[in-house]
Amino acid sequence: MNENIEETMLDLLCKKATYGLNPQEEKQLAELEKEMGREGESESFELTAATLAMADLDTSKAMPANLQSRILAEAERYFDKTPESRASTVSAFVSDEAPSGSLFNWLGWAFAAAACLALALNIFYTREQSTIVQGTLPTPTPAEKLTPLQMRQRLIDSAPDLARADWGAGNVKELTPSGDIVWSDAKQAGYMRLSGLPVNDPNKETYQLWIFDETQDDKTPIDGGTFTVNSAGEVIIPINAKLQPKNTKMYAITVEKPGGVVVSKREKIVALAKRET
């Protein structure tokens, strides 16, 4: 029975020194201390906790001088006592008054050391959790976000097999598109840079890119994806090829129904580009 009471007291003392107790636990600890004749045990545990915490205190934010001096003075006063005096104060559980054969008599000072270690671990993990909550850990660098223009330039700078072609007119004579298209077979990536195409209503029609490749029949060029032009001026459009081109030779942009088509009739070709390099 005494062993169970002593273990309960130890749990409450450790919790009080590191996290604090609620009113019900405070009342329970006071009753147990009184029953066992151990009043004042919490003071030694709290001093131990304070000393351990200050041993690795984050000094980036200075503690008020008067508070730090007080804690240090109290800890020094306590730990300067003789071993015999400390034994009776830190853990009266190992005194001659303890019941014969109790848990604390069996473990003696090893138990006191274990209690201090438990306090140190509690303080360490509490500090780590507090640091995370308060946001003092380094904030991960967000992934770099590039504009289509920047991504196009990176492809140009990094792709050794870059294919390039300039846009010209198709079979819609009133349109005079300009710009170019760049593509890399190795990276399976490319971009269209376009000016001169009118803004389209995606509910009525869409633009669709077609990639003519040496490995593909000209009647069924590779679908390069649909896109919308929603502003005047130059636009940069990433290519979304449905198959993997191996050796491109020509590119065409047609006007199709919303969502695009599988095979184009090529009735409205608004831009053509023949590979130069």
Tab-separated table of C-alpha atoms in Angstrom:
chain	number	residue	atom	x	y	z
A	1	MET	CA	0.000	0.000	0.000
A	2	ASN	CA	2.791	2.432	0.937
A	3	GLU	CA	4.566	1.695	-2.327
A	4	ASN	CA	1.459	2.671	-4.304
A	5	ILE	CA	1.084	5.871	-2.283
A	6	GLU	CA	4.755	6.734	-2.793
A	7	GLU	CA	4.550	6.130	-6.549
A	8	THR	CA	1.435	8.296	-6.771
A	9	MET	CA	3.249	11.038	-4.834
A	10	LEU	CA	6.235	10.838	-7.194
A	11	ASP	CA	3.998	11.172	-10.251
A	12	LEU	CA	2.268	14.190	-8.755
A	13	LEU	CA	5.553	15.811	-7.681
A	14	CYS	CA	7.085	15.386	-11.159
A	15	LYS	CA	3.959	16.738	-12.810
A	16	LYS	CA	3.817	19.714	-10.445
A	17	ALA	CA	7.475	20.589	-11.123
A	18	THR	CA	7.111	20.409	-14.903
A	19	TYR	CA	3.518	21.029	-15.977
A	20	GLY	CA	1.643	22.083	-12.843
A	21	LEU	CA	-1.348	20.488	-11.130
A	22	ASN	CA	-5.036	21.182	-11.294
A	23	PRO	CA	-6.878	21.957	-8.020
A	24	GLN	CA	-7.979	18.342	-7.555
A	25	GLU	CA	-4.412	17.056	-7.975
A	26	GLU	CA	-3.061	19.741	-5.615
A	27	LYS	CA	-5.523	18.596	-2.973
A	28	GLN	CA	-4.597	14.939	-3.517
A	29	LEU	CA	-0.851	15.705	-3.219
A	30	ALA	CA	-1.348	17.706	-0.024
A	31	GLU	CA	-3.325	14.854	1.537
A	32	LEU	CA	-0.686	12.270	0.560
A	33	GLU	CA	2.174	14.432	1.864
A	34	LYS	CA	0.360	14.886	5.148
A	35	GLU	CA	-0.459	11.192	5.415
A	36	MET	CA	3.164	10.184	4.740
A	37	GLY	CA	4.707	13.040	6.728
A	38	ARG	CA	6.402	14.399	3.594
A	39	GLU	CA	5.254	18.019	3.579
A	40	GLY	CA	7.462	20.297	1.483
A	41	GLU	CA	8.656	17.641	-1.006
A	42	SER	CA	7.423	19.691	-3.963
A	43	GLU	CA	9.946	22.464	-3.170
A	44	SER	CA	12.930	20.239	-3.857
A	45	PHE	CA	11.439	18.930	-7.096
A	46	GLU	CA	10.621	22.460	-8.318
A	47	LEU	CA	14.156	23.649	-7.548
A	48	THR	CA	15.549	20.687	-9.467
A	49	ALA	CA	13.291	21.457	-12.414
A	50	ALA	CA	14.251	25.145	-12.392
A	51	THR	CA	17.977	24.337	-12.293
A	52	LEU	CA	17.712	21.789	-15.107
A	53	ALA	CA	15.681	24.201	-17.218
A	54	MET	CA	18.198	27.033	-16.751
A	55	ALA	CA	21.072	24.759	-17.741
A	56	ASP	CA	19.846	24.873	-21.342
A	57	LEU	CA	17.834	28.069	-21.307
A	58	ASP	CA	17.401	29.910	-24.594
A	59	THR	CA	19.168	33.200	-23.935
A	60	SER	CA	18.061	34.855	-27.150
A	61	LYS	CA	15.422	36.514	-24.960
A	62	ALA	CA	16.922	37.551	-21.656
A	63	MET	CA	15.163	36.549	-18.443
A	64	PRO	CA	14.445	39.489	-16.117
A	65	ALA	CA	17.550	39.925	-13.930
A	66	ASN	CA	15.672	39.858	-10.640
A	67	LEU	CA	13.904	36.589	-11.513
A	68	GLN	CA	17.099	34.901	-12.695
A	69	SER	CA	19.003	35.989	-9.574
A	70	ARG	CA	16.265	34.671	-7.328
A	71	ILE	CA	16.163	31.243	-8.982
A	72	LEU	CA	19.945	30.916	-8.981
A	73	ALA	CA	20.156	31.953	-5.322
A	74	GLU	CA	17.529	29.440	-4.293
A	75	ALA	CA	19.149	26.659	-6.313
A	76	GLU	CA	22.613	27.494	-4.920
A	77	ARG	CA	21.294	27.550	-1.368
A	78	TYR	CA	19.700	24.178	-1.852
A	79	PHE	CA	22.503	22.387	-3.726
A	80	ASP	CA	25.230	23.751	-1.399
A	81	LYS	CA	23.817	21.656	1.435
A	82	THR	CA	25.761	18.663	2.643
A	83	PRO	CA	24.980	15.307	1.019
A	84	GLU	CA	23.319	14.212	4.242
A	85	SER	CA	21.136	17.310	4.290
A	86	ARG	CA	20.294	16.924	0.584
A	87	ALA	CA	19.369	13.326	1.140
A	88	SER	CA	16.779	14.317	3.713
A	89	THR	CA	15.466	17.232	1.603
A	90	VAL	CA	15.555	15.997	-2.004
A	91	SER	CA	14.194	12.605	-1.125
A	92	ALA	CA	12.951	11.986	2.371
A	93	PHE	CA	11.764	8.780	0.787
A	94	VAL	CA	15.214	7.253	1.508
A	95	SER	CA	15.377	8.325	5.175
A	96	ASP	CA	15.468	5.878	8.053
A	97	GLU	CA	11.827	6.735	8.723
A	98	ALA	CA	10.689	5.118	5.470
A	99	PRO	CA	8.872	1.840	5.971
A	100	SER	CA	11.142	-1.182	5.821
A	101	GLY	CA	11.234	-2.849	2.407
A	102	SER	CA	9.622	0.110	0.608
A	103	LEU	CA	10.361	0.854	-3.048
A	104	PHE	CA	12.435	3.899	-2.145
A	105	ASN	CA	14.631	1.990	0.322
A	106	TRP	CA	15.363	-0.563	-2.398
A	107	LEU	CA	16.432	2.023	-4.966
A	108	GLY	CA	17.880	4.727	-2.714
A	109	TRP	CA	19.779	7.478	-4.509
A	110	ALA	CA	19.456	5.679	-7.861
A	111	PHE	CA	15.753	6.390	-7.625
A	112	ALA	CA	16.388	10.066	-6.881
A	113	ALA	CA	18.681	10.245	-9.934
A	114	ALA	CA	15.995	8.631	-12.054
A	115	ALA	CA	13.479	11.189	-10.810
A	116	CYS	CA	15.824	14.032	-11.798
A	117	LEU	CA	16.299	12.447	-15.228
A	118	ALA	CA	12.525	12.239	-15.657
A	119	LEU	CA	12.277	15.921	-14.777
A	120	ALA	CA	15.010	16.805	-17.269
A	121	LEU	CA	13.285	14.878	-20.066
A	122	ASN	CA	9.937	16.466	-19.273
A	123	ILE	CA	11.480	19.937	-19.339
A	124	PHE	CA	13.322	19.235	-22.597
A	125	TYR	CA	10.280	17.976	-24.460
A	126	THR	CA	8.070	20.688	-23.008
A	127	ARG	CA	10.545	23.308	-24.276
A	128	GLU	CA	10.644	21.709	-27.725
A	129	GLN	CA	6.841	21.672	-27.990
A	130	SER	CA	6.619	25.256	-26.775
A	131	THR	CA	9.179	26.308	-29.365
A	132	ILE	CA	7.113	24.748	-32.134
A	133	VAL	CA	3.873	26.342	-30.886
A	134	GLN	CA	5.445	29.774	-30.622
A	135	GLY	CA	6.864	29.483	-34.136
A	136	THR	CA	10.491	30.006	-33.171
A	137	LEU	CA	11.731	27.086	-35.258
A	138	PRO	CA	13.057	28.050	-38.695
A	139	THR	CA	10.196	28.390	-41.157
A	140	PRO	CA	10.599	26.070	-44.163
A	141	THR	CA	11.380	27.971	-47.327
A	142	PRO	CA	8.346	27.834	-49.612
A	143	ALA	CA	8.827	26.220	-52.997
A	144	GLU	CA	9.940	28.697	-55.630
A	145	LYS	CA	7.095	29.810	-57.869
A	146	LEU	CA	8.064	30.775	-61.387
A	147	THR	CA	6.023	32.573	-64.014
A	148	PRO	CA	5.509	30.870	-67.391
A	149	LEU	CA	7.989	33.359	-68.863
A	150	GLN	CA	10.634	32.350	-66.290
A	151	MET	CA	9.969	28.633	-66.822
A	152	ARG	CA	10.328	29.126	-70.587
A	153	GLN	CA	13.678	30.847	-70.087
A	154	ARG	CA	14.909	28.057	-67.808
A	155	LEU	CA	14.043	25.513	-70.478
A	156	ILE	CA	15.938	27.536	-73.080
A	157	ASP	CA	18.970	27.786	-70.790
A	158	SER	CA	19.032	24.113	-69.774
A	159	ALA	CA	17.863	22.016	-72.749
A	160	PRO	CA	20.741	21.014	-75.095
A	161	ASP	CA	18.312	19.649	-77.725
A	162	LEU	CA	16.045	22.702	-77.811
A	163	ALA	CA	13.906	22.988	-80.957
A	164	ARG	CA	12.690	26.451	-81.940
A	165	ALA	CA	10.247	27.740	-84.530
A	166	ASP	CA	8.695	31.168	-85.310
A	167	TRP	CA	4.954	31.598	-85.651
A	168	GLY	CA	3.462	32.784	-88.943
A	169	ALA	CA	0.026	33.079	-90.505
A	170	GLY	CA	-2.198	30.080	-91.151
A	171	ASN	CA	-5.274	29.959	-93.375
A	172	VAL	CA	-7.081	32.753	-91.504
A	173	LYS	CA	-5.722	35.633	-93.570
A	174	GLU	CA	-6.860	38.467	-91.276
A	175	LEU	CA	-4.647	37.190	-88.462
A	176	THR	CA	-0.923	37.876	-88.348
A	177	PRO	CA	0.391	36.071	-85.259
A	178	SER	CA	3.954	36.423	-84.060
A	179	GLY	CA	6.166	34.855	-81.449
A	180	ASP	CA	7.832	31.471	-81.286
A	181	ILE	CA	7.630	27.955	-79.867
A	182	VAL	CA	10.384	26.103	-78.025
A	183	TRP	CA	10.413	22.370	-77.315
A	184	SER	CA	12.783	19.794	-75.804
A	185	ASP	CA	12.398	16.099	-76.639
A	186	ALA	CA	14.717	15.167	-73.772
A	187	LYS	CA	12.673	17.083	-71.189
A	188	GLN	CA	9.324	16.558	-72.944
A	189	ALA	CA	8.499	20.173	-72.234
A	190	GLY	CA	7.937	23.323	-74.248
A	191	TYR	CA	6.294	26.756	-74.377
A	192	MET	CA	4.451	28.878	-76.909
A	193	ARG	CA	5.083	32.632	-76.956
A	194	LEU	CA	2.281	34.270	-78.903
A	195	SER	CA	1.015	37.687	-79.933
A	196	GLY	CA	-1.745	38.610	-82.370
A	197	LEU	CA	-4.339	35.987	-81.457
A	198	PRO	CA	-7.751	37.398	-80.485
A	199	VAL	CA	-9.271	36.771	-77.073
A	200	ASN	CA	-11.574	33.741	-77.255
A	201	ASP	CA	-14.672	32.733	-75.296
A	202	PRO	CA	-13.941	29.220	-73.920
A	203	ASN	CA	-17.694	28.519	-73.819
A	204	LYS	CA	-17.818	28.894	-77.601
A	205	GLU	CA	-14.379	27.888	-78.887
A	206	THR	CA	-10.850	26.993	-77.865
A	207	TYR	CA	-7.362	27.119	-79.336
A	208	GLN	CA	-5.610	23.779	-79.815
A	209	LEU	CA	-1.964	23.023	-80.575
A	210	TRP	CA	-0.902	20.238	-82.940
A	211	ILE	CA	2.641	18.820	-83.080
A	212	PHE	CA	3.820	17.227	-86.311
A	213	ASP	CA	6.495	14.649	-85.592
A	214	GLU	CA	8.594	12.485	-87.909
A	215	THR	CA	7.337	9.354	-86.111
A	216	GLN	CA	3.668	10.350	-86.526
A	217	ASP	CA	1.445	10.401	-89.614
A	218	ASP	CA	0.741	13.985	-90.722
A	219	LYS	CA	-2.987	13.170	-90.788
A	220	THR	CA	-2.928	12.530	-87.043
A	221	PRO	CA	-0.486	14.966	-85.453
A	222	ILE	CA	0.096	14.869	-81.708
A	223	ASP	CA	-2.395	16.817	-79.607
A	224	GLY	CA	-0.424	19.544	-77.795
A	225	GLY	CA	-3.301	20.649	-75.563
A	226	THR	CA	-5.997	23.307	-75.622
A	227	PHE	CA	-5.659	26.839	-74.291
A	228	THR	CA	-7.459	30.150	-73.961
A	229	VAL	CA	-6.273	33.661	-74.750
A	230	ASN	CA	-7.913	35.947	-72.199
A	231	SER	CA	-5.972	39.172	-72.731
A	232	ALA	CA	-4.484	41.206	-75.542
A	233	GLY	CA	-0.745	41.273	-76.044
A	234	GLU	CA	1.847	38.542	-75.609
A	235	VAL	CA	0.950	35.327	-73.820
A	236	ILE	CA	3.116	32.369	-72.714
A	237	ILE	CA	1.397	28.983	-72.916
A	238	PRO	CA	2.949	25.701	-71.642
A	239	ILE	CA	2.641	22.748	-74.025
A	240	ASN	CA	0.655	19.749	-72.811
A	241	ALA	CA	1.515	17.007	-75.304
A	242	LYS	CA	-0.728	13.919	-75.088
A	243	LEU	CA	1.982	11.706	-76.631
A	244	GLN	CA	5.777	11.978	-76.513
A	245	PRO	CA	7.202	13.647	-79.614
A	246	LYS	CA	10.573	12.241	-80.719
A	247	ASN	CA	11.620	14.603	-83.511
A	248	THR	CA	9.249	17.514	-84.136
A	249	LYS	CA	9.172	19.264	-87.497
A	250	MET	CA	6.128	21.561	-87.531
A	251	TYR	CA	3.459	23.048	-85.239
A	252	ALA	CA	-0.054	24.361	-85.898
A	253	ILE	CA	-2.736	26.125	-83.840
A	254	THR	CA	-6.372	25.601	-84.801
A	255	VAL	CA	-9.701	26.912	-83.502
A	256	GLU	CA	-11.900	24.076	-82.233
A	257	LYS	CA	-15.064	23.503	-80.211
A	258	PRO	CA	-14.865	23.814	-76.405
A	259	GLY	CA	-12.750	20.999	-74.942
A	260	GLY	CA	-10.894	20.373	-78.208
A	261	VAL	CA	-11.012	17.475	-80.628
A	262	VAL	CA	-9.130	14.223	-81.207
A	263	VAL	CA	-8.530	14.865	-84.917
A	264	SER	CA	-8.784	18.360	-86.373
A	265	LYS	CA	-10.413	19.194	-89.698
A	266	ARG	CA	-7.989	22.153	-89.830
A	267	GLU	CA	-10.686	24.485	-91.068
A	268	LYS	CA	-9.315	27.414	-89.058
A	269	ILE	CA	-5.544	27.344	-88.706
A	270	VAL	CA	-4.627	30.587	-86.961
A	271	ALA	CA	-0.863	30.020	-86.728
A	272	LEU	CA	1.854	27.792	-88.243
A	273	ALA	CA	5.495	27.309	-87.245
A	274	LYS	CA	8.151	25.221	-89.006
A	275	ARG	CA	11.103	23.967	-86.975
A	276	GLU	CA	14.309	25.858	-87.652
A	277	THR	CA	16.814	24.172	-85.316
